[in-house]
mmCIF file of C-alpha atoms in Angstrom:
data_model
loop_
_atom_site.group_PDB
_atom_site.id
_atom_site.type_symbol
_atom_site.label_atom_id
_atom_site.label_comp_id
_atom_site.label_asym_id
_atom_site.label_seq_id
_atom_site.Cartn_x
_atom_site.Cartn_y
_atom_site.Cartn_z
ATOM 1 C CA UNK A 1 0.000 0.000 0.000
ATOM 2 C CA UNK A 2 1.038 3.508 -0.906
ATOM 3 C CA UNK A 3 2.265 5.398 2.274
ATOM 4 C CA UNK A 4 0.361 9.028 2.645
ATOM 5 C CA UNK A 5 2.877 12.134 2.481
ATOM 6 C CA UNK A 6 3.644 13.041 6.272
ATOM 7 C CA UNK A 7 1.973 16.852 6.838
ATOM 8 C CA UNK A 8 4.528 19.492 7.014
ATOM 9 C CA UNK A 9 5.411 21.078 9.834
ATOM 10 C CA UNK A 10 3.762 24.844 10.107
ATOM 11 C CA UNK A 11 6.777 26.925 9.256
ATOM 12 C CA UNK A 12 7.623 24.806 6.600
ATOM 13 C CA UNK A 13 3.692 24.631 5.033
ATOM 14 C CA UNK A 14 4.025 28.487 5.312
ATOM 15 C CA UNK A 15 7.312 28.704 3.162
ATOM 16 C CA UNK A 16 6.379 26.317 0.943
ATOM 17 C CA UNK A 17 2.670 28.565 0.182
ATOM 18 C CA UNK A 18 5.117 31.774 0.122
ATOM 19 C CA UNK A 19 7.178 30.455 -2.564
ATOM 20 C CA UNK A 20 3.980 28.971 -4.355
ATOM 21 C CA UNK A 21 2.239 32.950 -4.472
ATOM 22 C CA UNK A 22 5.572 34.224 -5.307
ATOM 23 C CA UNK A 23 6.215 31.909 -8.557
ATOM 24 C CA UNK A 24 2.485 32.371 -9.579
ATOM 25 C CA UNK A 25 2.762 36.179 -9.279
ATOM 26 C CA UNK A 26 6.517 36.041 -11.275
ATOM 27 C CA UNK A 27 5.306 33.842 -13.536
ATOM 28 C CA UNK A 28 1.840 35.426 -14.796
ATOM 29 C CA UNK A 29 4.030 38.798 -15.226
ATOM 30 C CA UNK A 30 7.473 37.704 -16.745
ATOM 31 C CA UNK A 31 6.407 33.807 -17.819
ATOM 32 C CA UNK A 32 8.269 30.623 -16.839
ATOM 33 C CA UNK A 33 11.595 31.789 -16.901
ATOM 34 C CA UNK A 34 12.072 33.618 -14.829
ATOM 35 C CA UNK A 35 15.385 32.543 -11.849
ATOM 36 C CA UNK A 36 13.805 30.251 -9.005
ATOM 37 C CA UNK A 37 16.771 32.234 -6.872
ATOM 38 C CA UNK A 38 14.298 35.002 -7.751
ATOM 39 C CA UNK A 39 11.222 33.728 -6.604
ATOM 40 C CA UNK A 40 13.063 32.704 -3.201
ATOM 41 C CA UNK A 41 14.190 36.325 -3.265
ATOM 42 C CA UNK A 42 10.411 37.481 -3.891
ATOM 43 C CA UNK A 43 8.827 34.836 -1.304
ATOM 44 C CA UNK A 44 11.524 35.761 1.156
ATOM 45 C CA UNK A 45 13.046 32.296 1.957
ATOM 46 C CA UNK A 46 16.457 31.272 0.922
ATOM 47 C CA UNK A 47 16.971 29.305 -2.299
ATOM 48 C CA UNK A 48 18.097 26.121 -0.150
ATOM 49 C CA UNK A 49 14.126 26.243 1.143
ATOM 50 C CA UNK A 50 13.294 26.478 -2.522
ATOM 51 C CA UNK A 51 14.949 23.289 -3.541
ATOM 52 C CA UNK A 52 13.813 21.728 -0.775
ATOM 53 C CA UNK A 53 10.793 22.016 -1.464
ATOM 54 C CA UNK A 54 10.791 22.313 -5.398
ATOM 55 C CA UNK A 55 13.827 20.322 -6.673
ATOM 56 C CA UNK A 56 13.682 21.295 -9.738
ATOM 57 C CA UNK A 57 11.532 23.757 -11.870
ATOM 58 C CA UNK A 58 8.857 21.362 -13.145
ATOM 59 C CA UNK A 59 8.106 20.951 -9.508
ATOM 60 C CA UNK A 60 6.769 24.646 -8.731
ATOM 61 C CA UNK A 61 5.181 25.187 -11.999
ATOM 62 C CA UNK A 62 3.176 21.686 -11.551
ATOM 63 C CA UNK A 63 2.247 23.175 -7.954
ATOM 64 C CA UNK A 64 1.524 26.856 -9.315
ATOM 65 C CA UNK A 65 -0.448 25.555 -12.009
ATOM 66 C CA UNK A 66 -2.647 22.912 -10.704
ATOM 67 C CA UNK A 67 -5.797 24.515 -10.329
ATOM 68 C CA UNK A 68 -5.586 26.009 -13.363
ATOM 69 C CA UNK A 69 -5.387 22.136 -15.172
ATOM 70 C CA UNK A 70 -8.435 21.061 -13.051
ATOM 71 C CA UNK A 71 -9.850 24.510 -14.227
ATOM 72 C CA UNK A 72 -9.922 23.496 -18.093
ATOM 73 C CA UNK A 73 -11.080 19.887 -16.804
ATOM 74 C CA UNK A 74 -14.336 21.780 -15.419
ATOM 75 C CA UNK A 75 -14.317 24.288 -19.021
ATOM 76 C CA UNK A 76 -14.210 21.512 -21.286
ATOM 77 C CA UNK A 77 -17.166 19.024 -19.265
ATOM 78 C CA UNK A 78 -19.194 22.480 -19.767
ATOM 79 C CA UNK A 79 -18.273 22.297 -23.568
ATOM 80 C CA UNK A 80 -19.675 18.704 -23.411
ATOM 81 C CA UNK A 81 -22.919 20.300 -21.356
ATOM 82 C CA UNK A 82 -23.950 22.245 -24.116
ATOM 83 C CA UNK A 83 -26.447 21.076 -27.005
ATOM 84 C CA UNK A 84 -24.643 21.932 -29.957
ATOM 85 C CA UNK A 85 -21.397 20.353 -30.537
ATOM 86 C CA UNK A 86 -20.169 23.379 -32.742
ATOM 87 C CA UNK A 87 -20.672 26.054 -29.890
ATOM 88 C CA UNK A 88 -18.998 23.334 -27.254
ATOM 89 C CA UNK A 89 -15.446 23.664 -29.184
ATOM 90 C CA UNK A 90 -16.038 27.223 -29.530
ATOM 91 C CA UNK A 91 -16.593 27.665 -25.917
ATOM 92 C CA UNK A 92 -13.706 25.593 -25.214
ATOM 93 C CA UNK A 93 -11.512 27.107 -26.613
ATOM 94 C CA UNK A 94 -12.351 31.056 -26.087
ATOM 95 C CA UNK A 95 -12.220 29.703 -22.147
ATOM 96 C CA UNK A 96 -8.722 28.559 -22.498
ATOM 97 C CA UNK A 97 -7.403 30.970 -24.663
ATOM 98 C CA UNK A 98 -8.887 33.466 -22.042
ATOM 99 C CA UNK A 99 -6.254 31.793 -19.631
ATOM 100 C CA UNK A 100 -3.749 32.369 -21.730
ATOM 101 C CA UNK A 101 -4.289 36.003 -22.186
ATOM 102 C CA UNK A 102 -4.687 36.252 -18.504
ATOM 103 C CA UNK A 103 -1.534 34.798 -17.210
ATOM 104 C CA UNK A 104 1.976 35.191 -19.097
ATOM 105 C CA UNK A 105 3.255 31.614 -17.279
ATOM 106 C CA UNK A 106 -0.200 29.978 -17.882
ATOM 107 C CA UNK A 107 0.561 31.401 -21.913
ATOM 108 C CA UNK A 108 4.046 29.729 -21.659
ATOM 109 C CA UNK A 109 3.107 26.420 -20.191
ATOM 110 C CA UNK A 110 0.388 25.736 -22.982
ATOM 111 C CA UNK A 111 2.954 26.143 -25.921
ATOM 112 C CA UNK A 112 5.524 23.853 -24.694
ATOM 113 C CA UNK A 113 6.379 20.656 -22.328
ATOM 114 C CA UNK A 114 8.969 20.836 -19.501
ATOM 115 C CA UNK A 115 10.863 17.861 -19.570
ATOM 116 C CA UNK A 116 10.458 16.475 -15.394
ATOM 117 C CA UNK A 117 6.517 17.391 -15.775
ATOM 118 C CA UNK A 118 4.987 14.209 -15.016
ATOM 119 C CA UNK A 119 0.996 14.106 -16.315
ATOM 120 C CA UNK A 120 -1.845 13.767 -13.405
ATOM 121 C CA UNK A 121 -5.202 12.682 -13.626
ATOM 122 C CA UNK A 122 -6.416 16.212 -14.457
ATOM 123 C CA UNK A 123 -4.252 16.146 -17.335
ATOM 124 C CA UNK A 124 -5.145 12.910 -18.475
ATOM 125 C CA UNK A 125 -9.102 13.235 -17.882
ATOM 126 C CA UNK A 126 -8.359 16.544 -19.658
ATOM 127 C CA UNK A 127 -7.235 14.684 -22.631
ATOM 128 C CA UNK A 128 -10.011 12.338 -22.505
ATOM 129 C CA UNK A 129 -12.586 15.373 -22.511
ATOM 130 C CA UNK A 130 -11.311 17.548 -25.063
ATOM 131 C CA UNK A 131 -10.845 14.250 -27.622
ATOM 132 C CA UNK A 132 -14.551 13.868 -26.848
ATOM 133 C CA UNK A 133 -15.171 17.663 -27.914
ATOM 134 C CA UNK A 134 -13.605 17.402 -31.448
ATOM 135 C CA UNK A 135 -15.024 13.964 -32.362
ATOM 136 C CA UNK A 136 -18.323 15.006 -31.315
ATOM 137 C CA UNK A 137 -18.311 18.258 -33.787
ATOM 138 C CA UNK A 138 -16.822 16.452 -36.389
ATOM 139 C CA UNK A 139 -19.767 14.004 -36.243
ATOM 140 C CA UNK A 140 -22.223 16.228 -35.739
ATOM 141 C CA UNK A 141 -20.521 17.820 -39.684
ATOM 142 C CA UNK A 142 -20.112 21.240 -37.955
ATOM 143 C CA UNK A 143 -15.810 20.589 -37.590
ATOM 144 C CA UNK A 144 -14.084 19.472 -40.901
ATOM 145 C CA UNK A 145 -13.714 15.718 -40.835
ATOM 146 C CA UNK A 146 -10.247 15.822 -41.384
ATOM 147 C CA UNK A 147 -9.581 17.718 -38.255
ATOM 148 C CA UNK A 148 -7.895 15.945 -35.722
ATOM 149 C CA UNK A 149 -7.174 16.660 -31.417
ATOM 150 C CA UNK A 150 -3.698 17.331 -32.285
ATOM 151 C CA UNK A 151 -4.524 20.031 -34.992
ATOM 152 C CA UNK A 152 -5.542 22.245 -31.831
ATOM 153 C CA UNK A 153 -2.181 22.298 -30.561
ATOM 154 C CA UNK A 154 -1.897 24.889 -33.760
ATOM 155 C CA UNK A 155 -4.786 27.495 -31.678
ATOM 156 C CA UNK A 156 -2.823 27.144 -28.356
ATOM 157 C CA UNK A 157 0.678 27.920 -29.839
ATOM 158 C CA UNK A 158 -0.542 30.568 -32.660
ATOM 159 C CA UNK A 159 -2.619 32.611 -29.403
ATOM 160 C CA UNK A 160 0.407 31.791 -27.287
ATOM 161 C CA UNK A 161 2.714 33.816 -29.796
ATOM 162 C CA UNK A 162 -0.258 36.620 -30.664
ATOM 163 C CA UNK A 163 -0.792 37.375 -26.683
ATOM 164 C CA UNK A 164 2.941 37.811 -26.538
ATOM 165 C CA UNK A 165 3.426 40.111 -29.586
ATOM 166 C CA UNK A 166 0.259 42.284 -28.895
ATOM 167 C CA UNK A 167 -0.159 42.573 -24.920
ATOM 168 C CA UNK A 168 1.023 45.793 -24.616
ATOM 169 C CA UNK A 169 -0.833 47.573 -27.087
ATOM 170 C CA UNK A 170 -4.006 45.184 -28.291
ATOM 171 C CA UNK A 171 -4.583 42.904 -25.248
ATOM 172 C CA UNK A 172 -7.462 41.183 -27.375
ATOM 173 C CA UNK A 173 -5.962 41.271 -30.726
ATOM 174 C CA UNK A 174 -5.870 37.245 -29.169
ATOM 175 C CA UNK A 175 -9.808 36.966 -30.044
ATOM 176 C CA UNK A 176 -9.766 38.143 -33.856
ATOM 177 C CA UNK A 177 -6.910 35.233 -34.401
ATOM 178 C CA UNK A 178 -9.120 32.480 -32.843
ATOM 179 C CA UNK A 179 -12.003 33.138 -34.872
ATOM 180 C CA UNK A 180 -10.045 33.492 -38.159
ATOM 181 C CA UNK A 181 -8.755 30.298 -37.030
ATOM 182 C CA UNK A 182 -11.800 28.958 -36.144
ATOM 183 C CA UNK A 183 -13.386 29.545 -39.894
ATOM 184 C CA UNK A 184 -11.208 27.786 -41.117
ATOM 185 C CA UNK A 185 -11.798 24.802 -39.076
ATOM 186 C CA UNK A 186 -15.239 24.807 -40.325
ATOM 187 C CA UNK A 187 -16.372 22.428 -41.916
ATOM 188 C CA UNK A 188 -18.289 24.763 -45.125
ATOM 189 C CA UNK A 189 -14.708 25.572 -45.805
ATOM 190 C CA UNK A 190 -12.907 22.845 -45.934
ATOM 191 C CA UNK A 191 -10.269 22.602 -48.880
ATOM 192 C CA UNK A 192 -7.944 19.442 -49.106
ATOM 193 C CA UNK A 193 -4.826 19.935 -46.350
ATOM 194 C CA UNK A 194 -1.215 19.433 -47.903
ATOM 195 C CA UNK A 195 0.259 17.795 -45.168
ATOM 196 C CA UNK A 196 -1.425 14.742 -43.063
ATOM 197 C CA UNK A 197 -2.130 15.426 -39.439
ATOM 198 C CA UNK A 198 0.578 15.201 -36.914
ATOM 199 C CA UNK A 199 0.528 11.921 -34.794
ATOM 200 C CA UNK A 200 0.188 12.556 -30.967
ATOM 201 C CA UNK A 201 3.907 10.921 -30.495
ATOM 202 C CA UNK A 202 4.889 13.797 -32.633
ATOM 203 C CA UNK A 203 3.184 16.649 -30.606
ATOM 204 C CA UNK A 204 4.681 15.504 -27.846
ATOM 205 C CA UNK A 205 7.999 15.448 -29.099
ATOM 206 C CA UNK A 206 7.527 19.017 -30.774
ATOM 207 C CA UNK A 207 6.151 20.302 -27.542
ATOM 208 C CA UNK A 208 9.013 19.207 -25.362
ATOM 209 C CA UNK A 209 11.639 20.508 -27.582
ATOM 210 C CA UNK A 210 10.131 23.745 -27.573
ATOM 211 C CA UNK A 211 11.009 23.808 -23.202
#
């Protein structure tokens, strides 16, 4: 049997949510780059408490980014709530591109895979879910039939690089891209695609050599 995680002590549970509110405040500003000597600095613990409690990067972006996985979980069984399979994807992904515009780090972590990031149960019911919103308006002849789960990664990294460019001086510059892109996953205007879809093994690969 799996032994439970012993409860930390108080001092260290309160360094370990200072660090956490640090790193999500660094990270939704500057993205996931940023030092984690910094966000010891910020969260005012030394950098040995850090990597105590986050031994490597992964680590504090899984725990800063949690909800936010469990978040898209609850966005995309909504999608499935609604009657028309069309406005489901739609809604899914305005929702999550709305995270991305909110949150710099949030932004980074959708366009790319850090290497130590091991998936959770969110991420894989996640999966499961948003599979379920693409074959269901492809059935329903609303999504071009050609269209696969891993031709979304395409949304996720084209906002990812619009938010970026145009923060500063068109924060929703993000919203006329997505539904640009969106016509043209319709499936009235469909023309044949040059290139076959990519395989999931190769998303993943692409996605963790953009960390």
């Amino acid at each position: 049997m799996p032994t439970q995680a012993k409860p930390l002590r108080r001092d260290a549970q309160r360094n370990r949510d200072l660090l956490v509110a640090a790193a999500r405040e660094l990270f939704a500003v500057r993205g996931l780059d940023v030092a984690l000597d910094e966000i010891a600095r910020t969260a005012g613990v030394s950098s040995g408490t850090l990597y105590n409690h986050f031994p490597n990067r992964a680590d504090i972006v899984d725990a800063v980014f949690a909800d936010r996985t469990a978040t898209v979980v609850r966005i995309a069984e909504h999608a499935l709530s609604l009657a028309d399979p069309w406005a489901g994807l739609v809604h899914f992904l305005e929702r999550v591109c709305e995270l991305q515009a909110a949150d710099r780090g949030y932004n980074d972590l959708v366009s790319r895979r850090l290497p130590q990031t091991a998936p959770t149960e969110d991420h894989a019911r996640g999966y499961e879910l948003m599979q379920r919103i693409v074959t269901r308006a492809r059935e329903a002849g609303a999504l071009r039939e050609d269209c696969t789960l891993e031709d979304m990664a395409f949304v996720t990294w084209g906002i990812a690089r619009t938010v970026e460019a145009t923060a500063a001086v068109r924060p929703q510059a993000w919203r006329r891209h997505l539904a640009l892109m969106l016509d043209g996953f319709r499936a009235s205007a469909a023309h044949p695609l040059p290139e076959p879809p990519m395989r999931p093994e190769e998303l993943v690969r692409i996605m963790r050599e953009c960390s």
